[in-house]
Amino acid sequence: MATLAAWTALVSAALICIVAMLTVDSFRIGQHGMGLLAAKDMPNGAGWRIAGHWWIGILALLPSIQMLVSGEKEGRRALRLAGYFWIIAALAYAMQGFWPLDLENLDSRSNQMHATANSVWWLAATAGAVSWAIARRSTMAVGLASALVVLALIKTFEWMPDGQKALIGWLQLFGWLGTLVQARQRVLE
């Protein structure tokens, strides 16, 4: 079930991205993140929040919990730590949907909470990937964790335009969900 949830989250994110590019006027993946699609004043914002934040976050929660349980069964602290980080990431990702961006009031409480949840999810997802790579010590695990670390570092550059940060956000999402899929495959081996 957790493996199916991981795959469904990854495929759902890809489909959401494709649908947004095909149906939302002037949406560009290299300029706009999911938060913009799900903003309060955007057409169908509630639908984007449900599909883009809540659905993916809930789906990512199941393999994250399974990683925690697997780490306890195997007695591997790093796997348990990965599970904890990924649970935090999944919940924070879903919480972005509870605090949609308010494009009319950039200093609103909702925008601040959304930005906090956004930062928590990608930091926790990256930390979880590093813990998972330490536990598994496979080429794939180290490669995925390294990619997420590099993306996290790049995202912190102040000089980077917001549009490019949005693209980094999409890459982080796909990287994190891909890591969850790969983590489920490794647990089953």
GROMACS .gro file of C-alpha atoms in nm:
model
  189
    1MET     CA    1   0.000   0.000   0.000
    2ALA     CA    2   0.282   0.244   0.087
    3THR     CA    3   0.455   0.169  -0.243
    4LEU     CA    4   0.135   0.241  -0.434
    5ALA     CA    5   0.093   0.567  -0.240
    6ALA     CA    6   0.450   0.674  -0.325
    7TRP     CA    7   0.399   0.603  -0.695
    8THR     CA    8   0.057   0.770  -0.694
    9ALA     CA    9   0.203   1.084  -0.535
   10LEU     CA   10   0.478   1.102  -0.798
   11VAL     CA   11   0.242   1.043  -1.090
   12SER     CA   12  -0.014   1.287  -0.944
   13ALA     CA   13   0.248   1.562  -0.917
   14ALA     CA   14   0.351   1.504  -1.278
   15LEU     CA   15  -0.011   1.510  -1.396
   16ILE     CA   16  -0.085   1.826  -1.197
   17CYS     CA   17   0.214   1.992  -1.357
   18ILE     CA   18   0.107   1.886  -1.707
   19VAL     CA   19  -0.256   1.990  -1.653
   20ALA     CA   20  -0.143   2.330  -1.519
   21MET     CA   21   0.080   2.389  -1.820
   22LEU     CA   22  -0.198   2.293  -2.062
   23THR     CA   23  -0.497   2.460  -1.898
   24VAL     CA   24  -0.383   2.762  -1.696
   25ASP     CA   25  -0.318   3.070  -1.907
   26SER     CA   26   0.037   3.201  -1.877
   27PHE     CA   27   0.144   2.927  -1.633
   28ARG     CA   28   0.512   2.840  -1.678
   29ILE     CA   29   0.676   2.571  -1.469
   30GLY     CA   30   0.998   2.772  -1.472
   31GLN     CA   31   0.823   3.075  -1.323
   32HIS     CA   32   0.531   2.959  -1.108
   33GLY     CA   33   0.502   2.717  -0.822
   34MET     CA   34   0.206   2.518  -0.694
   35GLY     CA   35   0.146   2.791  -0.435
   36LEU     CA   36   0.052   3.036  -0.710
   37LEU     CA   37  -0.195   2.793  -0.867
   38ALA     CA   38  -0.353   2.735  -0.526
   39ALA     CA   39  -0.364   3.103  -0.425
   40LYS     CA   40  -0.687   3.244  -0.280
   41ASP     CA   41  -0.773   3.461  -0.578
   42MET     CA   42  -0.675   3.221  -0.854
   43PRO     CA   43  -0.945   3.047  -1.055
   44ASN     CA   44  -0.995   2.695  -0.919
   45GLY     CA   45  -0.752   2.769  -0.635
   46ALA     CA   46  -0.937   2.536  -0.398
   47GLY     CA   47  -0.907   2.251  -0.647
   48TRP     CA   48  -0.535   2.310  -0.688
   49ARG     CA   49  -0.497   2.315  -0.307
   50ILE     CA   50  -0.678   1.984  -0.275
   51ALA     CA   51  -0.497   1.811  -0.561
   52GLY     CA   52  -0.161   1.980  -0.537
   53HIS     CA   53  -0.106   2.007  -0.164
   54TRP     CA   54  -0.343   1.792   0.039
   55TRP     CA   55  -0.358   1.490  -0.194
   56ILE     CA   56   0.017   1.471  -0.252
   57GLY     CA   57   0.096   1.538   0.116
   58ILE     CA   58  -0.141   1.267   0.236
   59LEU     CA   59  -0.009   1.018  -0.019
   60ALA     CA   60   0.351   1.096   0.083
   61LEU     CA   61   0.262   1.041   0.447
   62LEU     CA   62   0.198   0.667   0.404
   63PRO     CA   63   0.543   0.567   0.270
   64SER     CA   64   0.699   0.802   0.526
   65ILE     CA   65   0.526   0.620   0.813
   66GLN     CA   66   0.625   0.288   0.658
   67MET     CA   67   0.989   0.403   0.648
   68LEU     CA   68   0.971   0.482   1.019
   69VAL     CA   69   0.822   0.139   1.095
   70SER     CA   70   1.078  -0.036   0.873
   71GLY     CA   71   1.360   0.140   1.055
   72GLU     CA   72   1.225   0.014   1.388
   73LYS     CA   73   1.199  -0.342   1.257
   74GLU     CA   74   1.553  -0.337   1.121
   75GLY     CA   75   1.692  -0.154   1.423
   76ARG     CA   76   1.840   0.118   1.202
   77ARG     CA   77   1.835   0.460   1.357
   78ALA     CA   78   1.905   0.640   1.029
   79LEU     CA   79   1.600   0.481   0.863
   80ARG     CA   80   1.380   0.581   1.157
   81LEU     CA   81   1.519   0.933   1.136
   82ALA     CA   82   1.442   0.942   0.762
   83GLY     CA   83   1.087   0.833   0.843
   84TYR     CA   84   1.046   1.109   1.101
   85PHE     CA   85   1.181   1.374   0.865
   86TRP     CA   86   0.960   1.254   0.580
   87ILE     CA   87   0.651   1.252   0.803
   88ILE     CA   88   0.726   1.615   0.890
   89ALA     CA   89   0.782   1.691   0.519
   90ALA     CA   90   0.453   1.526   0.415
   91LEU     CA   91   0.252   1.709   0.681
   92ALA     CA   92   0.417   2.043   0.601
   93TYR     CA   93   0.359   1.993   0.230
   94ALA     CA   94  -0.011   1.927   0.292
   95MET     CA   95  -0.036   2.223   0.532
   96GLN     CA   96   0.055   2.462   0.251
   97GLY     CA   97  -0.297   2.399   0.125
   98PHE     CA   98  -0.446   2.522   0.453
   99TRP     CA   99  -0.267   2.854   0.415
  100PRO     CA  100  -0.309   2.958   0.052
  101LEU     CA  101  -0.115   3.253  -0.078
  102ASP     CA  102  -0.297   3.586  -0.072
  103LEU     CA  103  -0.179   3.774  -0.380
  104GLU     CA  104  -0.358   4.093  -0.272
  105ASN     CA  105  -0.187   4.118   0.069
  106LEU     CA  106   0.169   3.990   0.050
  107ASP     CA  107   0.227   4.049   0.422
  108SER     CA  108  -0.076   3.844   0.530
  109ARG     CA  109  -0.058   3.580   0.802
  110SER     CA  110  -0.163   3.316   0.548
  111ASN     CA  111   0.136   3.400   0.325
  112GLN     CA  112   0.372   3.381   0.621
  113MET     CA  113   0.235   3.043   0.729
  114HIS     CA  114   0.245   2.912   0.371
  115ALA     CA  115   0.609   3.019   0.336
  116THR     CA  116   0.697   2.854   0.668
  117ALA     CA  117   0.526   2.527   0.569
  118ASN     CA  118   0.702   2.542   0.232
  119SER     CA  119   1.043   2.581   0.395
  120VAL     CA  120   0.973   2.305   0.647
  121TRP     CA  121   0.872   2.053   0.381
  122TRP     CA  122   1.175   2.091   0.157
  123LEU     CA  123   1.419   2.107   0.448
  124ALA     CA  124   1.267   1.798   0.611
  125ALA     CA  125   1.248   1.614   0.277
  126THR     CA  126   1.617   1.686   0.216
  127ALA     CA  127   1.721   1.585   0.568
  128GLY     CA  128   1.519   1.265   0.534
  129ALA     CA  129   1.689   1.183   0.204
  130VAL     CA  130   2.031   1.231   0.365
  131SER     CA  131   1.937   1.002   0.657
  132TRP     CA  132   1.801   0.744   0.414
  133ALA     CA  133   2.120   0.757   0.207
  134ILE     CA  134   2.330   0.707   0.522
  135ALA     CA  135   2.120   0.402   0.613
  136ARG     CA  136   2.113   0.244   0.267
  137ARG     CA  137   2.455   0.342   0.132
  138SER     CA  138   2.351   0.268  -0.224
  139THR     CA  139   2.452   0.466  -0.530
  140MET     CA  140   2.089   0.557  -0.601
  141ALA     CA  141   2.024   0.674  -0.244
  142VAL     CA  142   2.340   0.885  -0.233
  143GLY     CA  143   2.265   1.031  -0.578
  144LEU     CA  144   1.908   1.130  -0.490
  145ALA     CA  145   2.010   1.273  -0.154
  146SER     CA  146   2.295   1.467  -0.313
  147ALA     CA  147   2.061   1.612  -0.575
  148LEU     CA  148   1.818   1.727  -0.305
  149VAL     CA  149   2.101   1.882  -0.102
  150VAL     CA  150   2.227   2.071  -0.409
  151LEU     CA  151   1.875   2.194  -0.488
  152ALA     CA  152   1.828   2.305  -0.127
  153LEU     CA  153   2.155   2.497  -0.135
  154ILE     CA  154   2.073   2.662  -0.467
  155LYS     CA  155   1.728   2.764  -0.339
  156THR     CA  156   1.888   2.964  -0.058
  157PHE     CA  157   2.081   3.192  -0.295
  158GLU     CA  158   1.947   3.543  -0.248
  159TRP     CA  159   2.033   3.657  -0.601
  160MET     CA  160   1.826   3.385  -0.766
  161PRO     CA  161   1.503   3.520  -0.924
  162ASP     CA  162   1.178   3.395  -0.772
  163GLY     CA  163   1.079   3.225  -1.097
  164GLN     CA  164   1.388   3.009  -1.089
  165LYS     CA  165   1.323   2.930  -0.723
  166ALA     CA  166   0.981   2.804  -0.832
  167LEU     CA  167   1.148   2.567  -1.079
  168ILE     CA  168   1.383   2.450  -0.805
  169GLY     CA  169   1.072   2.389  -0.592
  170TRP     CA  170   0.921   2.166  -0.860
  171LEU     CA  171   1.250   1.977  -0.894
  172GLN     CA  172   1.263   1.934  -0.517
  173LEU     CA  173   0.907   1.798  -0.518
  174PHE     CA  174   0.982   1.547  -0.792
  175GLY     CA  175   1.314   1.457  -0.627
  176TRP     CA  176   1.149   1.401  -0.290
  177LEU     CA  177   0.866   1.191  -0.433
  178GLY     CA  178   1.118   0.997  -0.643
  179THR     CA  179   1.316   0.933  -0.326
  180LEU     CA  180   1.004   0.800  -0.155
  181VAL     CA  181   0.943   0.565  -0.449
  182GLN     CA  182   1.304   0.445  -0.445
  183ALA     CA  183   1.299   0.409  -0.066
  184ARG     CA  184   0.994   0.184  -0.094
  185GLN     CA  185   1.169  -0.027  -0.358
  186ARG     CA  186   1.475  -0.067  -0.134
  187VAL     CA  187   1.263  -0.164   0.167
  188LEU     CA  188   1.104  -0.442  -0.036
  189GLU     CA  189   1.437  -0.590  -0.146
   0.00000   0.00000   0.00000
